PDB file of C-alpha atoms in Angstrom:
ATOM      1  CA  UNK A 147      16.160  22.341   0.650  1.00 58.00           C
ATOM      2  CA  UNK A 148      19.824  21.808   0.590  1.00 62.00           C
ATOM      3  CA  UNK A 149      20.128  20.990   3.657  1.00 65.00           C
ATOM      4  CA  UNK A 150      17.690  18.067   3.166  1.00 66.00           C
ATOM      5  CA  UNK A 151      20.155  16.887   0.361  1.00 63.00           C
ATOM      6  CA  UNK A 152      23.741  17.013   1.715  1.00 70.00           C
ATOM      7  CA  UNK A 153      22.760  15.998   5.255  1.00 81.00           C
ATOM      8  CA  UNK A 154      24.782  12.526   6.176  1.00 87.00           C
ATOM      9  CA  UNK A 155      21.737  11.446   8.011  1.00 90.00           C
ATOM     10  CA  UNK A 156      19.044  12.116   4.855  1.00 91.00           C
ATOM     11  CA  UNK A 157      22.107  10.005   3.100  1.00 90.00           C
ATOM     12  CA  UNK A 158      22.333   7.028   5.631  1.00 93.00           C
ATOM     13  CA  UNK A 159      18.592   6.584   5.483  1.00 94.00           C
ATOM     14  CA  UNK A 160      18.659   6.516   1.649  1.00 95.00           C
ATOM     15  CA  UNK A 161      21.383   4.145   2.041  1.00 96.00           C
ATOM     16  CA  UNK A 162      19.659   2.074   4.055  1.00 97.00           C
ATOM     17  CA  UNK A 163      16.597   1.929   1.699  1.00 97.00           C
ATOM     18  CA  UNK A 164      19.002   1.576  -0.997  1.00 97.00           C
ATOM     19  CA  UNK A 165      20.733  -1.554   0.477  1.00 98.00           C
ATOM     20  CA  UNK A 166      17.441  -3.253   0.694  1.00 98.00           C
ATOM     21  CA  UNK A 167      16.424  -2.619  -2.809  1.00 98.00           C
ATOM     22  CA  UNK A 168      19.401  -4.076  -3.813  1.00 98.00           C
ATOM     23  CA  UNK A 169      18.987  -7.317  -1.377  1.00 98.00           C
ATOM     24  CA  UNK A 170      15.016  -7.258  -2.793  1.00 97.00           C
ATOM     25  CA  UNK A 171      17.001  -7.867  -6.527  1.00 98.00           C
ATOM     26  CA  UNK A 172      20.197  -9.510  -5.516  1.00 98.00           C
ATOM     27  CA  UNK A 173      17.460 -12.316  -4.058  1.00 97.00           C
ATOM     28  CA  UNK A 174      15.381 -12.649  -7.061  1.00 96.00           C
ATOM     29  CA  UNK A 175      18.435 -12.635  -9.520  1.00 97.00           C
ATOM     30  CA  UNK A 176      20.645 -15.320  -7.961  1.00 97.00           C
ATOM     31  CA  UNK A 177      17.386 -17.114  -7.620  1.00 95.00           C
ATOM     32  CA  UNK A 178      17.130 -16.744 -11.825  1.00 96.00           C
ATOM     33  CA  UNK A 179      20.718 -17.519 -12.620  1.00 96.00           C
ATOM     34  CA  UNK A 180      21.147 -20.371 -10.091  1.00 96.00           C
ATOM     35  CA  UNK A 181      18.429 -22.365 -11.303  1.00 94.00           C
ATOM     36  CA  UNK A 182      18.657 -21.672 -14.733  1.00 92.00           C
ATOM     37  CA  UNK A 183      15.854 -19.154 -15.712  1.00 95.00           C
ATOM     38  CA  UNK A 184      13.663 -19.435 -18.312  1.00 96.00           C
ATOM     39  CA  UNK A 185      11.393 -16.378 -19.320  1.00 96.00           C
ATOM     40  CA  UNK A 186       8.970 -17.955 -22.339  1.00 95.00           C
ATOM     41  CA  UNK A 187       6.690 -19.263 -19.578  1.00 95.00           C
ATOM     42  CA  UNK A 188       6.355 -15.482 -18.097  1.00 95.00           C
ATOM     43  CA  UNK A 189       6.487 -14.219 -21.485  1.00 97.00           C
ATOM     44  CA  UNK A 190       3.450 -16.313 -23.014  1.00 97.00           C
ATOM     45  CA  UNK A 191       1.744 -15.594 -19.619  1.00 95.00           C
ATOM     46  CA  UNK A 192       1.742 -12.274 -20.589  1.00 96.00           C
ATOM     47  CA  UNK A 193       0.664 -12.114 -24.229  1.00 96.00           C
ATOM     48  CA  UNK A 194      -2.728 -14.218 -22.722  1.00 95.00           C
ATOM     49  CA  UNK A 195      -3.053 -11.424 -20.002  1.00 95.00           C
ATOM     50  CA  UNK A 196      -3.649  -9.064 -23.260  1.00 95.00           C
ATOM     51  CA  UNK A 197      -6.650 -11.162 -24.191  1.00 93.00           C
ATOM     52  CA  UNK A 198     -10.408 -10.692 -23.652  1.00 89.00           C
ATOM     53  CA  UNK A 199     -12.751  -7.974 -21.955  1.00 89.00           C
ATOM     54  CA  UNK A 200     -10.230  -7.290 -19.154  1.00 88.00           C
ATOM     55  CA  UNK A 201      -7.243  -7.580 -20.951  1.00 92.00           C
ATOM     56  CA  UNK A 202      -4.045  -6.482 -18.346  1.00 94.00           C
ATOM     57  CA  UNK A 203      -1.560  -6.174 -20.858  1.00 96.00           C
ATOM     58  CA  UNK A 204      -2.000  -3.259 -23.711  1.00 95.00           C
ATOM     59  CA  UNK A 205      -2.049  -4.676 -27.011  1.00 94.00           C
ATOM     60  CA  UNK A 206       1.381  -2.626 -28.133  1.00 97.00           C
ATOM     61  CA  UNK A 207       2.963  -4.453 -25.228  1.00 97.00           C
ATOM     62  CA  UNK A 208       1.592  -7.695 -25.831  1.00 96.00           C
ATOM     63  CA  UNK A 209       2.730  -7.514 -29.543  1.00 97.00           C
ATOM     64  CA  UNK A 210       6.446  -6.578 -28.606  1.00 97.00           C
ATOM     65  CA  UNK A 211       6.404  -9.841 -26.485  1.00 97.00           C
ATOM     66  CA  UNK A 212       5.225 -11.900 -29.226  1.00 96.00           C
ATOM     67  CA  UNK A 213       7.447 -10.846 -31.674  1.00 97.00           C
ATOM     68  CA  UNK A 214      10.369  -9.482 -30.232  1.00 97.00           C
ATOM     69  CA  UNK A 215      10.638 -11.578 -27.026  1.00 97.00           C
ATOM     70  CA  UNK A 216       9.189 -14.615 -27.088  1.00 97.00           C
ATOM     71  CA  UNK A 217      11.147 -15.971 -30.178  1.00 97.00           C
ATOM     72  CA  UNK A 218      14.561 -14.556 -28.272  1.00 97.00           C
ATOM     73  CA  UNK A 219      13.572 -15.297 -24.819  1.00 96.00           C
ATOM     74  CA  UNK A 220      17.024 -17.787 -24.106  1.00 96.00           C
ATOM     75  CA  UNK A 221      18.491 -13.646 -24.520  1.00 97.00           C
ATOM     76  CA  UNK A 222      15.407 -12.777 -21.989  1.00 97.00           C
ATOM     77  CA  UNK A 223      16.199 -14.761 -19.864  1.00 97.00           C
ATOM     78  CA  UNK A 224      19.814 -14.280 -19.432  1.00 97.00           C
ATOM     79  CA  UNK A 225      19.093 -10.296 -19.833  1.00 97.00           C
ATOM     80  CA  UNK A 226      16.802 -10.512 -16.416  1.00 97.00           C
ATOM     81  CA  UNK A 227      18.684 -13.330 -14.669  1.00 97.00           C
ATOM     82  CA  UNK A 228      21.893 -11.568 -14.751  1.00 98.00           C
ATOM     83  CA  UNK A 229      20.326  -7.817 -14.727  1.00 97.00           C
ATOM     84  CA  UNK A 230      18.223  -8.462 -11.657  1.00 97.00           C
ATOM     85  CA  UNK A 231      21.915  -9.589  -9.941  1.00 98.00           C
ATOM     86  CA  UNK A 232      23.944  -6.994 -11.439  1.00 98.00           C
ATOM     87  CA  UNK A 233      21.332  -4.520 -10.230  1.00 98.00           C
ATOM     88  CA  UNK A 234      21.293  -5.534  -7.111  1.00 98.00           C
ATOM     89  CA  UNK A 235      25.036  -5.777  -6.325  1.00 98.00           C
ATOM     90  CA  UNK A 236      25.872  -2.187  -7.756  1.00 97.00           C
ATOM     91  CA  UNK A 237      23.100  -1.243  -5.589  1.00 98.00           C
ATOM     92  CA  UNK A 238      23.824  -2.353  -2.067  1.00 98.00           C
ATOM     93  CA  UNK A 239      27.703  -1.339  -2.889  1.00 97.00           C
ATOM     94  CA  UNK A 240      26.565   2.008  -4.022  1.00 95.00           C
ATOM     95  CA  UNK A 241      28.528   1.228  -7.110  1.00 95.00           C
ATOM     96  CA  UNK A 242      26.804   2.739 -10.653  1.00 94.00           C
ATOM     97  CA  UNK A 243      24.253   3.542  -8.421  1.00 95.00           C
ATOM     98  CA  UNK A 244      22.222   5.739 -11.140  1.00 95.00           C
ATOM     99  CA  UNK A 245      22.762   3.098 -13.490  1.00 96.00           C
ATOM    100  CA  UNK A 246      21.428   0.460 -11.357  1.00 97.00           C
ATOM    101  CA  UNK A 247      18.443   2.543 -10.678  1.00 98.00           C
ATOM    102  CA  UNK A 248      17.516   3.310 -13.824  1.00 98.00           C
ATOM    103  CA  UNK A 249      18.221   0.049 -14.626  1.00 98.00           C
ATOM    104  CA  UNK A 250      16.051  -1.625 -12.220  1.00 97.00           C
ATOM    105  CA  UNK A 251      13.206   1.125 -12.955  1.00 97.00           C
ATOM    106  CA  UNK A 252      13.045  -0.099 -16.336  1.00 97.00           C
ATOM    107  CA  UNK A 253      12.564  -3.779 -15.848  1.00 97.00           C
ATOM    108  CA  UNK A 254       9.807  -2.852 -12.904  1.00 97.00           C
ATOM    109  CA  UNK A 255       7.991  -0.862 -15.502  1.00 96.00           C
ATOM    110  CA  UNK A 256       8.465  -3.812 -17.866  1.00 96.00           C
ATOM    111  CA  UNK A 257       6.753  -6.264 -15.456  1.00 96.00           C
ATOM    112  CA  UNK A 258       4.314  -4.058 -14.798  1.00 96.00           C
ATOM    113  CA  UNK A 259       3.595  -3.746 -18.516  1.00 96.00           C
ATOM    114  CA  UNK A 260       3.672  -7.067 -18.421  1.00 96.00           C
ATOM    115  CA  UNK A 261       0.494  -7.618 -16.044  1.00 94.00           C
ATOM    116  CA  UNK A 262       2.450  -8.705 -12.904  1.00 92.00           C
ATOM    117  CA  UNK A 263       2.163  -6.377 -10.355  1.00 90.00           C
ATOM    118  CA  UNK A 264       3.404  -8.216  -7.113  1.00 92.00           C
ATOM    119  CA  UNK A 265       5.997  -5.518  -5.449  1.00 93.00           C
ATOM    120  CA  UNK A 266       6.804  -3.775  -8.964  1.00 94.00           C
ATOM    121  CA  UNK A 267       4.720  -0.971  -7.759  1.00 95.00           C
ATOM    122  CA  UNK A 268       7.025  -0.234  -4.306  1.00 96.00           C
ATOM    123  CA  UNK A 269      10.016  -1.188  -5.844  1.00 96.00           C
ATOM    124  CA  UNK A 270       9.584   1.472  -8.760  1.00 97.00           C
ATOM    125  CA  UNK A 271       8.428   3.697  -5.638  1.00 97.00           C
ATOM    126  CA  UNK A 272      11.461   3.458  -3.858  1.00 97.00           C
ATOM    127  CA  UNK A 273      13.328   3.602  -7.359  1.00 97.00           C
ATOM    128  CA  UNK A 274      11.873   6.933  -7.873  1.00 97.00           C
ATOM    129  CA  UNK A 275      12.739   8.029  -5.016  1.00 95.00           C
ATOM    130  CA  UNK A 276      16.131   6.922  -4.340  1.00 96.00           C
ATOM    131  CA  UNK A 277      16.596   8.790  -7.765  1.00 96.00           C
ATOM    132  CA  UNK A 278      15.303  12.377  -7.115  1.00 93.00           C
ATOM    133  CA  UNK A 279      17.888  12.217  -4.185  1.00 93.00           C
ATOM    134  CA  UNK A 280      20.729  10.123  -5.780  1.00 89.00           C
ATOM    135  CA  UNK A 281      23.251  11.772  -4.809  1.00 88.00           C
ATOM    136  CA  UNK A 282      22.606  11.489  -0.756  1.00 90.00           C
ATOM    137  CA  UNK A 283      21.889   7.818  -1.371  1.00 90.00           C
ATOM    138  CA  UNK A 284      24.927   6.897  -3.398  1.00 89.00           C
ATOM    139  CA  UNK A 285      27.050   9.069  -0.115  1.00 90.00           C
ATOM    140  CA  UNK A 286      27.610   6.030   1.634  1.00 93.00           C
ATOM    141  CA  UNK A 287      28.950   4.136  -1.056  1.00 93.00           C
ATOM    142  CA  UNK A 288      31.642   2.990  -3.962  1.00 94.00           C
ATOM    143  CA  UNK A 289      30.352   6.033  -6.181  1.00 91.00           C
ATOM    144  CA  UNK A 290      31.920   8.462  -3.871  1.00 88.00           C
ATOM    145  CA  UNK A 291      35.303   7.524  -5.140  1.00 88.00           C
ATOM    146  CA  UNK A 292      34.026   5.958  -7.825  1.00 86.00           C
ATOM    147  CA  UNK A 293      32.336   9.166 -10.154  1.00 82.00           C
ATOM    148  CA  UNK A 294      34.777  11.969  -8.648  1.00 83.00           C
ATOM    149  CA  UNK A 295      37.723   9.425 -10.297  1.00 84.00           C
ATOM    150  CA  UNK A 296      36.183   9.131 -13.645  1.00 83.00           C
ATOM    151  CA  UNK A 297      35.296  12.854 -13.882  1.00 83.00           C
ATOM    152  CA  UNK A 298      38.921  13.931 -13.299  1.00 84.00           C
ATOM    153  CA  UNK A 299      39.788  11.434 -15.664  1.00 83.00           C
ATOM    154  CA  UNK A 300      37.346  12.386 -18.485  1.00 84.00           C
ATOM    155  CA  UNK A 301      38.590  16.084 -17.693  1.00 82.00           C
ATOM    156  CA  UNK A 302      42.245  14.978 -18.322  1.00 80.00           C
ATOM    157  CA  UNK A 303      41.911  13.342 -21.290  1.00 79.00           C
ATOM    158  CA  UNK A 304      39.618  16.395 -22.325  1.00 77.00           C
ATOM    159  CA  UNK A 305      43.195  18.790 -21.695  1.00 73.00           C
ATOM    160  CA  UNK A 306      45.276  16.202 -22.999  1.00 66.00           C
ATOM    161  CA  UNK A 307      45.249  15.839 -26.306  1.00 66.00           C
ATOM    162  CA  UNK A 308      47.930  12.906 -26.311  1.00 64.00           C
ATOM    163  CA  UNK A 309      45.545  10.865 -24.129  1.00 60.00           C
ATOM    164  CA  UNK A 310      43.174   8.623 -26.583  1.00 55.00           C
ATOM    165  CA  UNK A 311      45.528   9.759 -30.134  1.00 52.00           C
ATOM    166  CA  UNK A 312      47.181   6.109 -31.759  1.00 49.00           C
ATOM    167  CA  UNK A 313      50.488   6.056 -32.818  1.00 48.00           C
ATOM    168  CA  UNK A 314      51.622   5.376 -36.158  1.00 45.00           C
TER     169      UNK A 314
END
């Protein structure tokens, strides 16, 4: 099994699927922030999905939208405009890749609460995925200089106990 995880081929592939996930929600966020996305529309379309005999939306859900997102959804908005970017970017640089993941797992299990099913379902999929084998699919990517940096930085100002004291 560990040579499944720590072969550079297993870890280009994953790369490769993680490059398009991230182009999947660069796409769809710098489609939100360019044109100035507003959620309430989404957001009310959900809370009458909950509604009726086949209701899509679970009542809990439903009521978390009414109260808690629909009279903030200007901070909705912005939240899934600019997350849906952000995710994608650290994603196809392989930068915060777990982050990004978890991230973008949570807002596809949002929509999906949510009623809209569309490509939540693969994305989360490939989200899953791409996070039982993170570490082969952030290989090719920033967070292979990126995490072994901050580790040996945590770790130094663990020894040091000058680092993080104020003076004065």
């Amino acid at each position: 099994m560990k040579q499944i995880f720590e072969n550079k081929i297993v870890a280009a592939l994953l790369t490769v699927l993680r490059v398009w996930l991230g182009v999947q929600w660069l796409k769809a966020g710098f489609g939100k922030v360019s044109t100035g996305f507003d959620a309430s529309g989404f957001i009310q379309g959900a809370i009458a999905k909950s509604q009726g005999e086949n209701a899509v939306v679970q009542g809990w859900y439903a009521s978390f939208l009414e109260t808690v997102a629909l009279p903030n959804s200007g901070l909705f908005s912005f939240l899934v405009a600019w997350g849906e970017l952000l995710i994608g970017l650290g994603l196809i640089l392989g930068a915060l890749t777990i982050p990004a993941l978890v991230a973008g797992g949570f807002m596809n299990l949002n929509f999906l609460w949510a009623g809209t099913i569309s490509v939540n379902p693969t994305l989360l999929f490939v989200t899953v995925l791409l996070l039982l084998m993170a570490k082969s699919a952030a290989y090719f990517g920033i967070d292979r200089l990126l995490i072994p940096t901050i580790k040996k930085d945590v770790e130094n100002r663990r020894l040091d106990p000058a680092i993080g004291t104020s003076a004065g």
